[in-house]
Amino acid sequence: MPTALVVAEPGKPASSAVLELDGALRQEGFEVQRVVPDDLVLRHPHPDLLLISAALGLQRMALVSQRFLVDGRMPTIVAFPDDDLAALEECVRGGFDFVTRPFLPSLLRSRANTCWERSQLSTTVEEMAALASLREYERELRIARDIQAGFLPESMPLLDGWELAASFRPARQVAGDFYDVFTLVNGRKLALVVADVCDKGVGAALFMALIRTLLRHTAEHTGLVQDLGDDTAVALNGTAGDTALPLLSLGAGPLIQAVVGTNRYMARNHLKQAYFATMFFGVLDPWSGDLVYINGGHNPPIVVHADGRQTLLPPTGPAVGILADSSYTLGHVRLGPGDALFAYTDGVVEARNAAHSLYGTARLQEVLAATGPHAQDLLAAVDTAVRGFVGTAEQSDDITTLAVTRNLA
């Protein structure tokens, strides 16, 4: 039996309109209950037909209707005049269906069916519009993902005596992580970048594209170290005396200008958007194995030496894009035969399992220590270990890894 709930003003006997409506509904086979607004859900949680007195006013009628919203669905809602046609007019202008006296049983049933059909049609149209909007959003995300994929290197440079590999696994369709590998100084140096823009999703992906473009364009169009200005605010760490000259003669110039220039541009032009990036940017001399780098607030890359030792390359300056006058220090490490460099974003060490435990740096170092000296093997071992640790838990952050290994002589 269909159910109908008649909601009227509290504190007074039922009006003639309410009594007439009650009788007509019962003649049409409805189970009818009359309630006041404060006793709605307790008396009848989800009726088929909800008739509300217009005397309650448009605002109260809307509030009463919302109390019956369950899983995005509502019963058929109809306003009726309780001897106040002006109040009914206000409710009709507010978008509610209505019935008027005389409340004849057959006419009331027909009117209720019409209101129900209109409600269903409106719901269907809204669902179709929402589905179309969702499909358009998904299409835009696919386009954004394809564009973002175009910012990543299609292939790794081939260097005699070296192996390079990278992996990119976003938490969503688009990401704030990125990596880049490209040659500098007429192919004599190799730039290695791993970066993580704060946050995830479309906004982070837009800034990822901007920062990656600024870094690469500046590095590729910067000359030797003598092109640097007096206000570069970069010191050299780990080398002294004459040994500093070969390091600064070629690779350091593009590195310094790219990081400092990008930092200044971001801090001066996009501070309101509050996006910044942590990054590791290294320039490798494939002939000597010397690597000069700037670590801007990023997770320390790990150098796995041929003898089993591990060296972490900690930050040499703050994240890029926070303060325009940030200072950076150049770091230096030499990769010998059998050594490996592993750089990554925080999605690796901050991966969480179902118990909300962090994967952590210690586990990562154990995996690297137990893996052979091949770049692709390192990536595969870390990926397998992280996936096994996370298990059924959802990937919470973008994961990007980069490995560079020097073959044994």
XYZ file of C-alpha atoms in Angstrom:
409
model
C 0.000 0.000 0.000
C 1.446 3.427 -0.933
C 2.073 5.774 1.954
C 1.348 9.473 2.198
C 2.511 11.902 4.837
C 0.541 15.128 5.373
C 2.600 17.796 7.125
C 0.710 20.762 8.591
C 1.158 23.540 11.119
C 1.538 22.357 14.732
C -0.428 23.601 17.694
C -3.936 23.709 16.233
C -6.694 21.278 15.189
C -6.584 19.897 11.681
C -7.999 22.364 9.172
C -10.798 21.517 6.777
C -8.221 21.332 3.970
C -6.150 18.758 5.855
C -9.219 16.658 6.679
C -10.446 16.811 3.081
C -7.021 15.840 1.787
C -6.782 12.967 4.271
C -10.120 11.554 3.169
C -9.385 11.780 -0.550
C -6.025 10.041 -0.150
C -7.553 7.195 1.826
C -10.215 6.687 -0.845
C -7.417 6.286 -3.379
C -5.783 3.534 -1.317
C -3.059 5.519 0.472
C -2.023 4.815 4.014
C -2.116 8.313 5.472
C -0.398 9.839 8.476
C -0.725 13.448 9.605
C 2.299 14.896 11.371
C 3.857 18.189 12.406
C 7.368 19.201 11.205
C 9.116 18.254 14.464
C 7.843 14.668 14.315
C 8.615 13.781 10.720
C 11.270 11.119 10.385
C 10.350 9.339 13.587
C 6.781 8.793 12.461
C 7.500 7.803 8.873
C 11.088 7.629 7.541
C 10.390 7.561 3.797
C 6.836 7.973 2.418
C 5.867 7.630 -1.227
C 4.043 10.953 -1.253
C 4.801 13.950 0.949
C 2.159 16.699 1.081
C 3.222 19.834 2.930
C 1.016 22.712 3.955
C 1.999 25.933 2.202
C 1.243 27.709 5.465
C 4.642 26.547 6.697
C 6.284 28.956 4.249
C 8.796 28.344 1.507
C 11.868 28.147 3.755
C 10.340 25.680 6.220
C 8.925 23.628 3.357
C 12.404 23.350 1.849
C 13.863 22.316 5.205
C 11.153 19.667 5.665
C 11.882 18.315 2.170
C 15.598 18.021 2.863
C 14.906 15.802 5.872
C 13.635 13.122 3.495
C 16.671 13.139 1.204
C 18.061 9.577 1.290
C 20.931 8.498 -0.990
C 20.189 11.381 -3.329
C 16.462 10.452 -3.597
C 13.339 12.168 -2.279
C 9.677 11.167 -2.208
C 7.232 13.010 -4.465
C 6.725 16.363 -2.720
C 3.576 18.442 -3.237
C 2.396 21.646 -1.568
C -1.268 22.180 -0.701
C -3.120 25.329 0.360
C -4.220 25.426 3.971
C -6.707 28.251 3.364
C -3.831 30.556 2.278
C -3.402 30.878 -1.496
C -0.739 33.594 -1.165
C 1.483 31.178 0.780
C 0.877 28.519 -1.882
C 1.910 30.953 -4.620
C 5.226 31.576 -2.831
C 5.936 27.828 -2.674
C 5.049 27.332 -6.349
C 7.391 30.161 -7.341
C 10.019 28.411 -5.267
C 9.747 25.362 -7.544
C 7.363 23.035 -5.688
C 4.523 21.134 -7.322
C 1.059 21.721 -5.866
C -2.535 20.555 -5.592
C -5.592 22.757 -4.945
C -9.085 22.236 -3.618
C -11.412 20.540 -4.133
C -9.392 17.428 -3.308
C -11.323 14.886 -5.363
C -9.841 11.376 -5.079
C -9.356 10.650 -8.799
C -8.011 14.141 -9.533
C -5.682 13.920 -6.556
C -4.326 10.560 -7.752
C -3.831 11.926 -11.281
C -2.103 15.031 -9.954
C 0.163 12.957 -7.706
C 1.130 10.746 -10.667
C 1.897 13.797 -12.800
C 4.076 15.271 -10.068
C 5.874 11.944 -9.675
C 6.529 11.673 -13.434
C 7.808 15.266 -13.547
C 10.078 14.543 -10.583
C 11.439 11.405 -12.255
C 12.009 13.267 -15.529
C 13.835 16.046 -13.702
C 15.981 13.492 -11.882
C 16.767 11.710 -15.152
C 17.724 14.964 -16.862
C 19.933 15.931 -13.912
C 21.587 12.515 -13.937
C 22.177 12.733 -17.686
C 23.671 16.204 -17.293
C 25.866 15.009 -14.419
C 27.000 11.990 -16.460
C 27.803 14.185 -19.452
C 29.737 16.553 -17.196
C 31.624 13.631 -15.664
C 32.527 12.242 -19.078
C 33.736 15.658 -20.217
C 35.829 15.962 -17.050
C 37.309 12.510 -17.634
C 38.073 13.435 -21.248
C 39.834 16.601 -20.086
C 41.816 14.580 -17.547
C 42.899 12.123 -20.249
C 44.056 15.035 -22.385
C 45.924 16.508 -19.407
C 47.525 13.122 -18.693
C 48.645 12.780 -22.316
C 50.061 16.312 -22.309
C 51.876 15.649 -19.043
C 53.311 12.418 -20.418
C 54.764 14.504 -23.236
C 56.846 16.427 -20.704
C 58.629 13.262 -19.634
C 61.576 11.947 -21.684
C 60.521 9.475 -24.360
C 63.762 7.553 -23.907
C 66.978 7.701 -21.926
C 70.245 8.893 -23.454
C 72.668 6.084 -24.312
C 76.019 6.605 -22.602
C 78.924 4.235 -22.978
C 79.607 2.633 -19.600
C 76.409 3.880 -17.961
C 72.853 2.645 -17.424
C 69.855 4.924 -16.827
C 66.249 4.098 -15.951
C 63.254 5.975 -14.568
C 59.737 5.215 -13.377
C 56.713 7.470 -12.987
C 53.557 6.260 -11.192
C 51.008 9.013 -10.387
C 48.476 8.632 -7.593
C 45.848 10.237 -9.837
C 45.509 10.683 -13.583
C 47.814 13.699 -13.438
C 50.619 14.373 -10.995
C 52.965 16.928 -9.493
C 56.025 14.662 -9.720
C 58.341 14.702 -12.687
C 61.774 13.618 -13.806
C 63.933 14.780 -16.675
C 67.174 13.635 -18.306
C 68.847 15.666 -21.034
C 72.295 16.567 -22.304
C 74.108 19.869 -21.775
C 77.218 21.573 -23.103
C 77.101 20.004 -26.575
C 76.382 16.566 -25.179
C 79.355 16.507 -22.811
C 77.273 16.672 -19.611
C 74.083 14.932 -18.527
C 71.371 16.714 -16.536
C 69.379 14.599 -14.066
C 66.237 16.014 -12.446
C 63.744 14.522 -10.016
C 61.178 16.920 -8.549
C 57.957 16.974 -6.583
C 55.506 19.863 -6.741
C 53.516 20.223 -3.528
C 49.999 18.782 -3.583
C 48.524 16.457 -6.216
C 46.068 16.647 -9.090
C 45.487 19.193 -11.852
C 46.925 22.248 -10.085
C 50.159 20.472 -9.217
C 50.372 19.112 -12.770
C 50.132 22.622 -14.241
C 52.979 23.851 -12.051
C 54.942 20.690 -12.815
C 54.812 21.631 -16.509
C 55.852 25.210 -15.758
C 58.765 24.318 -13.463
C 60.062 21.555 -15.729
C 60.002 23.924 -18.714
C 61.783 26.708 -16.822
C 64.489 24.351 -15.558
C 65.245 22.752 -18.901
C 65.045 25.921 -20.989
C 67.300 27.870 -18.616
C 69.836 25.062 -18.315
C 70.015 24.484 -22.071
C 70.464 28.191 -22.817
C 73.025 29.053 -20.141
C 76.681 29.333 -21.086
C 79.735 28.670 -18.947
C 80.265 29.757 -15.373
C 81.433 33.235 -16.385
C 77.840 33.999 -17.423
C 76.747 33.902 -13.776
C 75.885 37.185 -12.091
C 77.343 38.451 -8.863
C 74.066 37.846 -7.011
C 73.748 34.137 -7.753
C 74.057 33.246 -4.037
C 75.452 29.762 -4.613
C 78.425 28.340 -2.744
C 80.512 25.285 -3.597
C 80.575 22.491 -1.075
C 82.823 19.427 -1.085
C 85.628 20.783 -3.287
C 88.388 23.281 -2.699
C 91.322 24.930 -4.436
C 92.085 23.942 -8.022
C 89.675 21.011 -7.906
C 86.786 23.482 -8.006
C 87.760 24.787 -11.451
C 86.891 21.743 -13.573
C 83.621 21.333 -11.706
C 82.557 24.916 -12.307
C 83.927 25.191 -15.826
C 81.049 23.445 -17.564
C 78.239 21.742 -15.661
C 77.729 24.084 -12.713
C 76.763 27.168 -14.735
C 73.596 25.732 -16.284
C 72.741 23.991 -13.000
C 72.998 27.142 -10.884
C 71.160 29.380 -13.334
C 68.355 26.858 -13.817
C 67.643 26.384 -10.108
C 68.169 29.999 -9.015
C 66.298 31.428 -11.998
C 63.344 29.094 -11.577
C 63.191 29.796 -7.854
C 63.134 33.552 -8.394
C 60.505 33.380 -11.116
C 58.201 31.153 -9.058
C 58.568 33.157 -5.849
C 58.034 36.496 -7.573
C 55.177 35.542 -9.892
C 53.289 32.660 -8.302
C 53.560 33.159 -4.548
C 49.780 33.628 -4.229
C 49.140 30.183 -5.671
C 51.315 28.732 -2.867
C 52.881 26.065 -5.088
C 56.521 25.123 -4.625
C 58.700 22.170 -5.564
C 61.363 20.116 -3.907
C 63.931 18.924 -6.412
C 67.221 17.202 -6.982
C 69.102 18.566 -9.994
C 72.456 17.009 -10.806
C 74.860 17.429 -13.706
C 76.978 14.363 -14.458
C 80.293 14.214 -16.287
C 80.104 10.723 -17.852
C 83.847 10.647 -18.516
C 85.017 11.279 -14.925
C 81.920 10.266 -12.966
C 81.841 13.659 -11.204
C 78.338 14.796 -10.279
C 77.639 18.369 -9.157
C 74.163 18.903 -7.782
C 71.700 21.084 -5.928
C 69.203 19.444 -3.629
C 66.381 21.915 -3.045
C 64.614 20.504 0.016
C 64.231 17.091 -1.607
C 64.491 13.569 -0.209
C 68.219 12.704 -0.168
C 69.178 10.581 -3.180
C 71.223 7.535 -2.268
C 74.580 6.606 -3.758
C 75.205 2.878 -3.465
C 78.957 2.291 -3.790
C 80.500 -0.821 -5.283
C 81.870 -1.800 -1.864
C 78.384 -1.701 -0.283
C 78.676 1.680 1.406
C 75.787 4.102 0.964
C 76.034 7.877 0.810
C 72.997 10.140 1.180
C 72.954 13.480 -0.651
C 71.040 15.760 1.757
C 69.446 19.123 0.870
C 71.815 21.923 -0.098
C 69.095 24.572 -0.064
C 65.348 25.123 0.384
C 62.493 24.088 -1.877
C 62.116 26.070 -5.089
C 59.480 28.782 -5.248
C 59.173 29.872 -1.605
C 61.639 32.772 -1.225
C 63.084 34.715 -4.150
C 66.429 35.311 -2.388
C 67.018 31.700 -1.291
C 70.655 30.560 -1.236
C 71.860 27.201 -2.556
C 75.059 25.237 -2.105
C 76.615 23.073 -4.790
C 77.212 19.515 -3.732
C 79.672 17.104 -5.335
C 80.026 13.346 -5.436
C 82.004 11.021 -7.704
C 80.405 7.864 -9.090
C 83.044 5.206 -9.618
C 82.758 1.882 -11.463
C 80.013 -0.243 -9.894
C 78.414 2.745 -8.122
C 74.735 3.625 -8.448
C 72.712 6.797 -7.855
C 69.072 6.350 -6.831
C 66.824 9.461 -6.683
C 63.146 9.380 -5.760
C 60.180 11.411 -4.570
C 58.577 11.159 -1.148
C 55.852 8.862 -2.470
C 58.358 6.041 -1.963
C 59.360 6.530 1.667
C 55.969 7.927 2.717
C 53.980 5.053 1.229
C 51.573 3.690 3.854
C 50.128 0.245 4.363
C 46.682 -0.641 5.722
C 47.973 -0.108 9.275
C 49.108 3.435 8.282
C 52.782 2.569 8.808
C 55.340 4.401 6.654
C 57.650 2.520 4.299
C 60.583 4.693 5.387
C 64.149 5.305 4.267
C 65.604 2.335 6.162
C 63.557 -0.186 4.161
C 64.531 1.564 0.945
C 68.233 1.339 1.800
C 67.891 -2.353 2.599
C 66.348 -3.027 -0.820
C 69.059 -1.048 -2.609
C 71.793 -2.887 -0.706
C 70.372 -6.255 -1.749
C 69.973 -5.430 -5.452
C 72.510 -5.818 -8.240
C 74.264 -2.870 -9.915
C 71.825 -2.376 -12.812
C 69.545 0.666 -13.101
C 66.414 -1.173 -14.191
C 66.896 -3.828 -11.495
C 67.025 -1.130 -8.832
C 63.752 0.403 -10.001
C 62.021 -2.968 -10.236
C 63.206 -4.057 -6.793
C 62.023 -0.842 -5.136
C 58.683 -0.896 -6.948
C 58.052 -4.513 -5.932
C 59.016 -3.828 -2.330
C 56.813 -0.728 -2.028
C 53.810 -2.430 -3.627
C 54.244 -5.409 -1.330
C 54.435 -3.142 1.708
C 51.383 -1.068 0.750
C 49.294 -4.137 -0.068
C 45.604 -3.325 -0.428
C 45.957 0.245 0.820
C 45.382 3.052 -1.664
C 48.403 4.780 -3.207
C 48.466 8.097 -1.380
C 51.073 10.026 -3.361
C 52.842 10.150 -6.707
C 55.882 7.875 -6.963
C 58.836 8.744 -9.193
C 62.223 7.037 -9.227
C 65.433 7.522 -11.212
C 68.507 5.273 -11.209
C 71.935 5.865 -12.771
C 74.577 3.141 -12.563
C 78.177 3.072 -13.742
C 79.321 -0.234 -15.160
C 82.318 -2.007 -13.718
C 85.429 -1.502 -15.809
